[in-house]
Structures are given as C-alpha cells and as structure tokens.
C-alpha cells in the first residue's frame, strides 16, 4: 500500500470525496491504518465502495476550433483511495503476467511499451521482408476515437 501511495502524482484534481493525493501521502499513520482497514474489508467482501468507482467526466480542450466538440477529450476524475486500491491490485496481478499469458509482442496497456516500440518492430519486419524478397501485408486501423464507439454496457 505504501508503494501505491508513494506513486501518486501531486497536484491532480481529487475525486468526488475531495481528498487529494497529498493528504494520502502525508496523512500519517492513522489515515494510513484506516485506509488499510477499508482496503482489507473491500478485499474480504469482494466489493469496493461505490465512491471508489464513481467518476466525474471533465472535458479538456485539445487544439483547434473551440466550438468543435471533436477538439475536446474527456477525462475521468476518480477517487484517490480507489486509485490506490486499483494500483495495489495491478501490482499484485502484474507478477502473473507471463509470456504464456500475455506475449512479449503485446505492447498495448503494458508498462514501458510505446507506439514507437511497435513502429520500430514494424520497420524491422518490413526491412526483413525486403531483404528476403517476401511480400508483407499490413492492415492499419485508426482507433484514436474508438473509445466513444465501444458498447460499454456489454463490457459490464
């Protein structure tokens, strides 16, 4: 839990409970102990407080015409306590992410993997195919705004 709290970024907007990351970082032993009790209870009963799951959507202007809705992106403002719990779960589950479960070629949603890494791999593959005089077929899909088209009711 200490590692999850230490990893919080300062200066971010707190969730609906209004408790910023700095309070969790510097709140002392009593606050730390109380959060530990809440997390332990959530783990035991298999359910987290609703406030940890609730999010406020805030729009952030990107660039371009301010009257065009496509030039804004939404961010979810979540409870910091919920983020701490989620980070603990991630840290515990990440030890089970082995090449048998998630192949090394999977870069999406993995730490220390970027689009640049995949572009490098793609370029290497392209050069190898040219070198060996073999055809290379590719499909490229732009999913930059795909989040808004996902049927989220089916995910839950």
Coordinates of C-alpha atoms in Angstrom, one line a residue:
X1 CA 0.0 0.0 0.0
X2 CA 2.9 2.4 0.8
X3 CA 4.3 1.9 -2.7
X4 CA 0.9 2.6 -4.3
X5 CA 0.5 5.8 -2.2
X6 CA 4.1 6.9 -2.9
X7 CA 3.4 6.6 -6.7
X8 CA 0.6 9.1 -6.6
X9 CA 1.1 12.3 -8.6
X10 CA 0.8 15.6 -6.7
X11 CA -1.3 18.4 -7.9
X12 CA -4.0 16.3 -9.6
X13 CA -7.7 17.0 -9.1
X14 CA -9.2 14.8 -6.4
X15 CA -12.3 12.7 -7.0
X16 CA -15.8 13.2 -5.5
X17 CA -14.6 12.8 -2.0
X18 CA -12.3 15.9 -2.4
X19 CA -9.3 14.2 -0.8
X20 CA -6.2 15.0 -2.9
X21 CA -3.2 12.7 -3.2
X22 CA -1.1 14.9 -0.9
X23 CA -3.4 14.1 2.0
X24 CA -3.0 10.4 1.4
X25 CA 0.8 10.8 1.1
X26 CA 1.3 12.9 4.3
X27 CA -1.8 11.9 6.3
X28 CA 0.2 9.9 8.9
X29 CA -0.3 6.5 10.5
X30 CA -3.9 7.0 11.5
X31 CA -5.1 7.7 7.9
X32 CA -2.8 5.0 6.5
X33 CA -4.3 2.5 9.0
X34 CA -7.9 3.5 8.3
X35 CA -7.3 3.1 4.5
X36 CA -5.7 -0.3 5.1
X37 CA -8.8 -1.4 7.0
X38 CA -11.0 -0.2 4.2
X39 CA -9.0 -2.0 1.5
X40 CA -8.8 -5.2 3.6
X41 CA -12.6 -5.1 4.1
X42 CA -13.2 -4.5 0.4
X43 CA -10.9 -7.4 -0.5
X44 CA -12.7 -9.7 2.0
X45 CA -16.2 -8.9 0.9
X46 CA -15.3 -8.7 -2.8
X47 CA -16.8 -5.3 -3.3
X48 CA -15.4 -1.8 -3.2
X49 CA -17.2 1.3 -2.0
X50 CA -19.3 2.9 -4.8
X51 CA -17.4 6.2 -4.3
X52 CA -14.2 4.5 -5.5
X53 CA -16.0 3.5 -8.7
X54 CA -17.8 6.8 -9.4
X55 CA -16.1 9.2 -11.8
X56 CA -16.8 12.8 -12.9
X57 CA -16.1 13.4 -16.6
X58 CA -14.4 16.6 -17.3
X59 CA -13.7 17.9 -20.8
X60 CA -10.3 19.2 -21.7
X61 CA -9.7 21.4 -24.7
X62 CA -7.0 19.9 -27.1
X63 CA -6.5 22.3 -30.0
X64 CA -8.3 23.8 -33.0
X65 CA -11.7 25.3 -33.1
X66 CA -13.1 25.6 -29.6
X67 CA -16.7 25.3 -31.0
X68 CA -15.9 21.8 -32.4
X69 CA -16.7 19.1 -29.9
X70 CA -14.1 16.8 -31.5
X71 CA -11.4 19.1 -30.2
X72 CA -12.0 18.2 -26.6
X73 CA -11.3 15.0 -24.8
X74 CA -12.9 13.7 -21.7
X75 CA -11.0 12.6 -18.6
X76 CA -12.4 10.7 -15.6
X77 CA -11.8 12.2 -12.2
X78 CA -11.7 9.4 -9.8
X79 CA -11.3 8.9 -6.0
X80 CA -7.7 8.8 -5.0
X81 CA -8.5 6.0 -2.5
X82 CA -10.0 4.0 -5.4
X83 CA -6.8 4.6 -7.4
X84 CA -4.7 3.4 -4.5
X85 CA -6.8 0.2 -4.4
X86 CA -6.5 -0.3 -8.1
X87 CA -2.7 0.2 -8.0
X88 CA -2.4 -2.4 -5.3
X89 CA -4.5 -4.9 -7.5
X90 CA -2.3 -4.1 -10.5
X91 CA 0.9 -4.5 -8.6
X92 CA -0.3 -7.9 -7.2
X93 CA -1.6 -9.2 -10.5
X94 CA 1.3 -8.0 -12.7
X95 CA 3.5 -10.7 -11.3
X96 CA 1.2 -13.2 -13.0
X97 CA 1.6 -11.6 -16.4
X98 CA 4.0 -14.0 -18.0
X99 CA 4.7 -14.6 -21.7
X100 CA 2.3 -17.6 -21.5
X101 CA -0.5 -15.2 -20.5
X102 CA 0.5 -12.1 -22.4
X103 CA 3.0 -12.4 -25.2
X104 CA 6.1 -10.2 -25.5
X105 CA 4.7 -8.8 -28.7
X106 CA 1.7 -7.3 -26.8
X107 CA 2.5 -3.6 -26.2
X108 CA -0.9 -2.1 -25.5
X109 CA -1.7 -1.3 -21.9
X110 CA 1.7 -2.5 -20.7
X111 CA 4.3 -0.5 -18.8
X112 CA 7.4 0.6 -20.6
X113 CA 5.9 -0.1 -24.1
X114 CA 5.1 2.6 -26.5
X115 CA 3.8 3.1 -30.0
X116 CA 7.4 3.9 -31.0
X117 CA 8.4 0.4 -30.0
X118 CA 5.8 -1.1 -32.2
X119 CA 6.7 1.2 -35.1
X120 CA 10.4 0.1 -34.7
X121 CA 9.3 -3.6 -34.8
X122 CA 7.1 -2.9 -37.9
X123 CA 10.0 -1.2 -39.7
X124 CA 12.3 -4.1 -38.8
X125 CA 9.8 -6.6 -40.2
X126 CA 9.4 -4.5 -43.4
X127 CA 13.2 -4.4 -43.9
X128 CA 13.5 -8.2 -43.3
X129 CA 10.8 -8.9 -45.9
X130 CA 12.5 -6.7 -48.5
X131 CA 15.8 -8.4 -47.7
X132 CA 14.3 -11.8 -48.2
X133 CA 12.1 -10.7 -51.2
X134 CA 8.9 -11.7 -49.4
X135 CA 5.6 -9.9 -49.6
X136 CA 4.3 -8.1 -46.5
X137 CA 0.7 -7.5 -45.9
X138 CA -0.5 -5.0 -43.3
X139 CA -3.7 -3.7 -42.0
X140 CA -3.8 -0.4 -40.2
X141 CA -6.7 0.7 -38.1
X142 CA -7.1 4.2 -36.6
X143 CA -8.7 3.8 -33.2
X144 CA -8.0 7.3 -32.0
X145 CA -11.6 7.9 -31.1
X146 CA -12.7 4.3 -30.8
X147 CA -13.5 4.6 -27.0
X148 CA -16.6 6.5 -27.9
X149 CA -17.9 3.7 -30.1
X150 CA -17.4 0.8 -27.7
X151 CA -20.6 -0.8 -26.4
X152 CA -19.6 -0.4 -22.7
X153 CA -22.8 -2.0 -21.4
X154 CA -21.6 -5.3 -22.9
X155 CA -18.3 -4.9 -21.0
X156 CA -20.1 -5.0 -17.7

